[in-house]
Amino acid sequence: MSLSPAIRFVLVGTQHPGNMGSAARAMRTMGFTRMVLVAPEKAPNHETDAMAAGAESLVREAPVFASLAEAVADCGLVLGCTARSRRVALEELAPPLAAERALSAAAKGREVALVFGRERTGLTNEELQLCHAAIHIPSDPDFSSLNLAAAVQVIAYAVRMGQLMHGTGVVGTSIQDAENETDPPASHQDLEGFFGQLDATLHAIDFHKGRAPESAMRKLRRIFLRNALSIKEVRLLRGVLADAQRMAMLAGKQV
Ligand code: SAH
């Protein structure tokens, strides 16, 4: 199940109607549909539709609030995007880490808000105070401010990548927990059983050919340990080894 419905993109005090449309398009391309508006300076208009390029329903259906506090009242995690790095007394996250936080909160059933400020002045300090952390896209410090919709695109992409990299996750548990429920990680004991069988198989197929087996085993262990195998994956690998062992035995009988 997708976590995207738990994540809303909040545009605060947007000044250009076209930007609402561009932001909607940016969201929609990354699989997000929940836009929330806070006191837009101008109502959405034909420029909005032109820039939305088919995603205008996100703006049309967006709830409009008078203040950010109202727009995020039901949220368990609020992250405020700011072009001004390190000038806020908030923890500052780069987009990948922010995406991870957002997805893990959404997986726990919390509502998540990603908040974007005004084109000219960004978010006020009071608005940032409502956020649990700030997100800063690490832009060139001498030219740090992205266009509003470009910032929405970068953040939406980061969250989408987070989702794709972790699988979609299931609402109600963290992404990691959700994965673990269906495919828990292999224990130390599972892995040692696998390595024992791998060692035996390498002997059976005469992989070492007189060389000391330790060096190859050390490298092979490193490969498998690096990949944090699950129980199911270890089972699959052991199935492959079992067949290799069987074939080696058959071949041994033939000679
Ligand atoms: N001059 C404004 C820039 C506003 S740009 C300022 O100093 O804040 C409009 C919005 O896009 C910002 O409020 C922020 O939410 C987002 N944004 C632009 N550049 C960003 C960046 N480098 N990192 C994170 N968010 C950014």
Coordinates of C-alpha atoms and ligand atoms in Angstrom, one line a residue:
M1 CA 0.0 0.0 0.0
S2 CA 1.3 3.4 -0.9
L3 CA 2.2 5.8 1.8
S4 CA 1.7 8.9 -0.5
P5 CA -1.9 9.6 0.7
A6 CA -0.6 10.3 4.2
I7 CA 1.7 13.0 2.9
R8 CA 0.4 16.5 2.1
F9 CA 2.3 19.3 0.4
V10 CA 1.4 22.6 2.0
L11 CA 2.0 25.8 0.0
V12 CA 2.0 28.8 2.3
G13 CA 1.1 32.3 0.9
T14 CA 1.9 31.5 -2.7
Q15 CA 2.1 34.6 -4.7
H16 CA 2.0 33.4 -8.3
P17 CA -1.0 31.3 -9.4
G18 CA 1.2 29.7 -12.0
N19 CA 3.4 28.2 -9.3
M20 CA 0.5 26.4 -7.8
G21 CA 0.0 24.7 -11.1
S22 CA 3.7 23.9 -11.5
A23 CA 3.8 22.5 -8.0
A24 CA 0.7 20.4 -8.7
R25 CA 2.4 18.9 -11.8
A26 CA 5.6 18.3 -9.8
M27 CA 3.7 16.4 -7.1
R28 CA 1.5 14.5 -9.5
T29 CA 4.5 13.2 -11.5
M30 CA 5.9 11.7 -8.3
G31 CA 2.6 10.1 -7.3
F32 CA 1.4 12.7 -4.8
T33 CA -2.1 14.2 -4.9
R34 CA -2.7 16.0 -1.6
M35 CA -2.1 19.7 -2.0
V36 CA -3.1 22.1 0.8
L37 CA -3.1 25.9 0.4
V38 CA -2.6 28.4 3.2
A39 CA -3.8 31.9 2.4
P40 CA -2.7 32.1 -1.2
E41 CA -2.1 35.7 -2.3
K42 CA -4.2 35.2 -5.5
A43 CA -6.8 32.6 -6.3
P44 CA -5.8 29.9 -8.8
N45 CA -6.5 31.1 -12.4
H46 CA -5.8 30.2 -16.0
E47 CA -2.1 30.4 -15.3
T48 CA -2.5 27.7 -12.7
D49 CA -4.2 25.4 -15.2
A50 CA -1.7 26.1 -17.9
M51 CA 1.3 25.2 -15.7
A52 CA -0.5 22.2 -14.1
A53 CA -0.6 20.5 -17.5
G54 CA -3.4 18.2 -16.5
A55 CA -2.8 18.1 -12.8
E56 CA -5.1 21.1 -12.1
S57 CA -7.5 19.0 -10.1
L58 CA -4.9 18.9 -7.2
V59 CA -5.2 22.7 -6.9
R60 CA -8.9 22.8 -7.4
E61 CA -9.5 20.1 -4.7
A62 CA -6.9 21.6 -2.3
P63 CA -8.3 22.6 1.0
V64 CA -7.6 26.3 1.8
F65 CA -6.7 27.4 5.3
A66 CA -6.1 30.8 6.8
S67 CA -3.0 29.8 8.7
L68 CA -0.3 27.1 8.7
A69 CA -1.3 26.1 12.2
E70 CA -4.8 25.1 11.0
A71 CA -3.4 23.3 7.9
V72 CA -1.2 21.0 9.9
A73 CA -3.4 20.7 13.0
D74 CA -3.8 16.9 12.5
C75 CA -0.2 16.2 11.5
G76 CA 2.2 14.0 13.5
L77 CA 5.2 15.3 11.5
V78 CA 5.6 18.7 9.9
L79 CA 8.7 19.5 7.9
G80 CA 9.3 23.0 6.7
C81 CA 11.4 23.6 3.5
T82 CA 13.7 26.6 3.7
A83 CA 16.2 28.1 1.3
R84 CA 18.0 29.7 4.2
S85 CA 20.4 27.1 5.5
R86 CA 21.4 27.1 9.2
R87 CA 19.6 30.3 10.0
V88 CA 16.8 28.4 11.8
A89 CA 17.0 27.0 15.3
L90 CA 15.6 23.7 14.0
E91 CA 17.2 20.4 13.0
E92 CA 18.1 20.7 9.4
L93 CA 17.6 17.7 7.1
A94 CA 18.8 17.1 3.6
P95 CA 16.0 15.7 1.3
P96 CA 16.9 12.0 1.5
L97 CA 16.9 12.0 5.3
A98 CA 13.7 14.1 5.4
A99 CA 12.1 11.6 3.0
E100 CA 13.1 8.7 5.3
R101 CA 11.5 10.5 8.3
A102 CA 8.4 11.3 6.4
L103 CA 7.9 7.8 5.2
S104 CA 8.6 6.2 8.5
A105 CA 6.0 8.6 10.2
A106 CA 3.5 7.8 7.5
A107 CA 4.1 4.1 7.9
K108 CA 3.3 4.5 11.6
G109 CA -0.1 5.9 10.5
R110 CA 0.8 9.6 11.1
E111 CA -0.2 12.4 8.9
V112 CA 2.8 14.2 7.4
A113 CA 3.1 17.8 6.1
L114 CA 5.8 19.1 3.8
V115 CA 5.6 22.8 4.0
F116 CA 6.7 25.3 1.3
G117 CA 7.0 29.1 1.8
R118 CA 6.3 32.3 -0.2
E119 CA 8.2 32.9 -3.4
R120 CA 9.6 36.2 -2.1
T121 CA 10.0 35.7 1.6
G122 CA 9.8 32.0 2.4
L123 CA 8.3 30.9 5.7
T124 CA 8.1 33.2 8.7
N125 CA 9.9 32.3 11.9
E126 CA 6.6 31.7 13.5
E127 CA 5.7 29.3 10.7
L128 CA 9.0 27.5 11.1
Q129 CA 8.3 27.1 14.8
L130 CA 5.4 24.9 13.9
C131 CA 7.7 22.5 12.2
H132 CA 9.4 19.5 13.8
A133 CA 12.5 20.0 11.5
A134 CA 13.6 22.0 8.5
I135 CA 14.4 20.6 5.1
H136 CA 17.2 22.4 3.1
I137 CA 18.0 21.4 -0.4
P138 CA 21.8 21.8 -0.4
S139 CA 21.9 24.4 -3.1
D140 CA 24.8 26.8 -3.9
P141 CA 25.0 29.1 -0.8
D142 CA 25.5 32.1 -3.1
F143 CA 22.3 31.3 -5.0
S144 CA 20.3 29.1 -2.7
S145 CA 16.7 29.8 -3.5
L146 CA 14.9 27.4 -5.9
N147 CA 11.7 28.3 -7.6
L148 CA 8.9 27.1 -5.4
A149 CA 7.7 24.4 -7.8
A150 CA 11.3 23.2 -8.4
A151 CA 11.7 22.8 -4.6
V152 CA 8.4 20.8 -4.5
Q153 CA 9.8 18.6 -7.4
V154 CA 13.1 17.9 -5.6
I155 CA 11.4 17.0 -2.3
A156 CA 8.6 14.9 -4.0
Y157 CA 11.3 13.1 -5.9
A158 CA 13.3 12.4 -2.8
V159 CA 10.2 10.9 -1.1
R160 CA 9.4 8.8 -4.1
M161 CA 13.0 7.5 -4.2
G162 CA 12.7 6.7 -0.5
Q163 CA 9.5 4.8 -1.2
L164 CA 11.0 2.9 -4.2
M165 CA 14.1 2.0 -2.4
H166 CA 12.3 0.6 0.6
G167 CA 9.4 -1.0 -1.2
T168 CA 6.1 0.8 -0.6
G169 CA 5.6 -0.1 3.1
V170 CA 2.4 -0.7 4.9
V171 CA 0.5 1.8 6.9
G172 CA 0.6 1.1 10.7
T173 CA 4.2 0.0 11.0
S174 CA 7.5 1.5 10.1
I175 CA 8.7 0.6 6.6
Q176 CA 11.4 -1.6 8.2
D177 CA 8.9 -3.3 10.5
A178 CA 6.5 -3.9 7.6
E179 CA 9.3 -5.5 5.6
N180 CA 10.4 -7.5 8.6
E181 CA 7.0 -8.9 9.2
T182 CA 6.9 -10.7 5.9
D183 CA 10.6 -11.4 5.5
P184 CA 12.5 -11.1 8.7
P185 CA 16.3 -10.7 8.6
A186 CA 18.4 -13.8 8.8
S187 CA 19.9 -14.4 12.2
H188 CA 23.6 -14.9 12.9
Q189 CA 22.9 -18.7 13.2
D190 CA 21.0 -18.8 9.9
L191 CA 24.0 -17.2 8.2
E192 CA 26.5 -19.5 9.8
G193 CA 24.5 -22.5 8.6
F194 CA 24.5 -21.0 5.1
F195 CA 28.3 -20.4 5.2
G196 CA 28.9 -24.0 6.5
Q197 CA 26.9 -25.3 3.5
L198 CA 28.6 -22.9 1.1
D199 CA 32.0 -24.2 2.3
A200 CA 30.9 -27.8 1.9
T201 CA 29.6 -27.1 -1.6
L202 CA 32.8 -25.4 -2.7
H203 CA 34.7 -28.5 -1.7
A204 CA 32.2 -30.7 -3.4
I205 CA 32.5 -28.9 -6.7
D206 CA 36.2 -28.6 -6.3
F207 CA 36.2 -24.9 -6.5
H208 CA 39.4 -24.4 -4.6
K209 CA 41.6 -26.7 -6.7
G210 CA 44.3 -27.0 -4.1
R211 CA 44.3 -23.4 -3.0
A212 CA 43.7 -22.5 0.6
P213 CA 39.9 -22.2 1.0
E214 CA 40.0 -19.5 3.7
S215 CA 40.7 -16.6 1.4
A216 CA 37.8 -17.3 -0.9
M217 CA 35.5 -18.0 2.0
R218 CA 36.5 -14.7 3.7
K219 CA 35.6 -12.8 0.5
L220 CA 32.4 -14.7 0.0
R221 CA 31.3 -14.1 3.6
R222 CA 31.9 -10.3 3.0
I223 CA 29.7 -10.3 0.0
F224 CA 26.8 -12.0 1.7
L225 CA 27.2 -10.2 5.1
R226 CA 27.1 -6.8 3.3
N227 CA 23.7 -7.5 1.9
A228 CA 21.8 -8.0 5.2
L229 CA 20.1 -11.2 3.9
S230 CA 16.6 -12.1 5.0
I231 CA 15.5 -15.6 6.1
K232 CA 13.8 -16.2 2.8
E233 CA 16.9 -15.2 0.8
V234 CA 19.1 -17.5 2.8
R235 CA 16.6 -20.3 2.2
L236 CA 16.7 -19.6 -1.5
L237 CA 20.5 -19.6 -1.6
R238 CA 20.7 -22.8 0.4
G239 CA 18.3 -24.4 -2.1
V240 CA 20.8 -23.5 -4.9
L241 CA 23.6 -25.0 -2.9
A242 CA 21.6 -28.1 -2.2
D243 CA 21.1 -28.6 -5.9
A244 CA 24.8 -28.0 -6.6
Q245 CA 25.7 -30.5 -3.9
R246 CA 23.3 -33.1 -5.4
M247 CA 24.8 -32.5 -8.9
A248 CA 28.3 -32.8 -7.6
M249 CA 27.4 -36.1 -6.0
L250 CA 25.8 -37.4 -9.2
A251 CA 28.9 -36.4 -11.2
G252 CA 31.1 -38.1 -8.6
K253 CA 29.2 -41.3 -9.1
Q254 CA 29.6 -41.1 -12.8
V255 CA 33.4 -40.9 -12.8
Ligands
SAH1 N1 13.6 34.1 -0.7 C1 12.9 33.0 -0.1 C2 12.9 31.9 -1.0 C3 11.6 31.4 -1.2 S1 11.5 30.2 -2.5 C4 13.6 32.6 1.2 O1 14.6 33.2 1.5 O2 13.2 31.7 1.9 C5 10.0 29.5 -2.1 C6 10.0 28.2 -1.2 O3 10.7 27.2 -1.9 C7 10.8 28.4 0.0 O4 10.0 29.0 1.1 C8 11.0 26.9 0.4 O5 9.9 26.3 1.0 C9 11.3 26.4 -1.0 N2 12.8 26.3 -1.3 C10 13.4 27.1 -2.2 N3 14.7 26.8 -2.2 C11 14.9 25.9 -1.3 C12 16.0 25.1 -0.8 N4 17.3 25.4 -1.2 N5 15.8 24.2 0.2 C13 14.6 24.0 0.6 N6 13.5 24.6 0.2 C14 13.6 25.6 -0.7

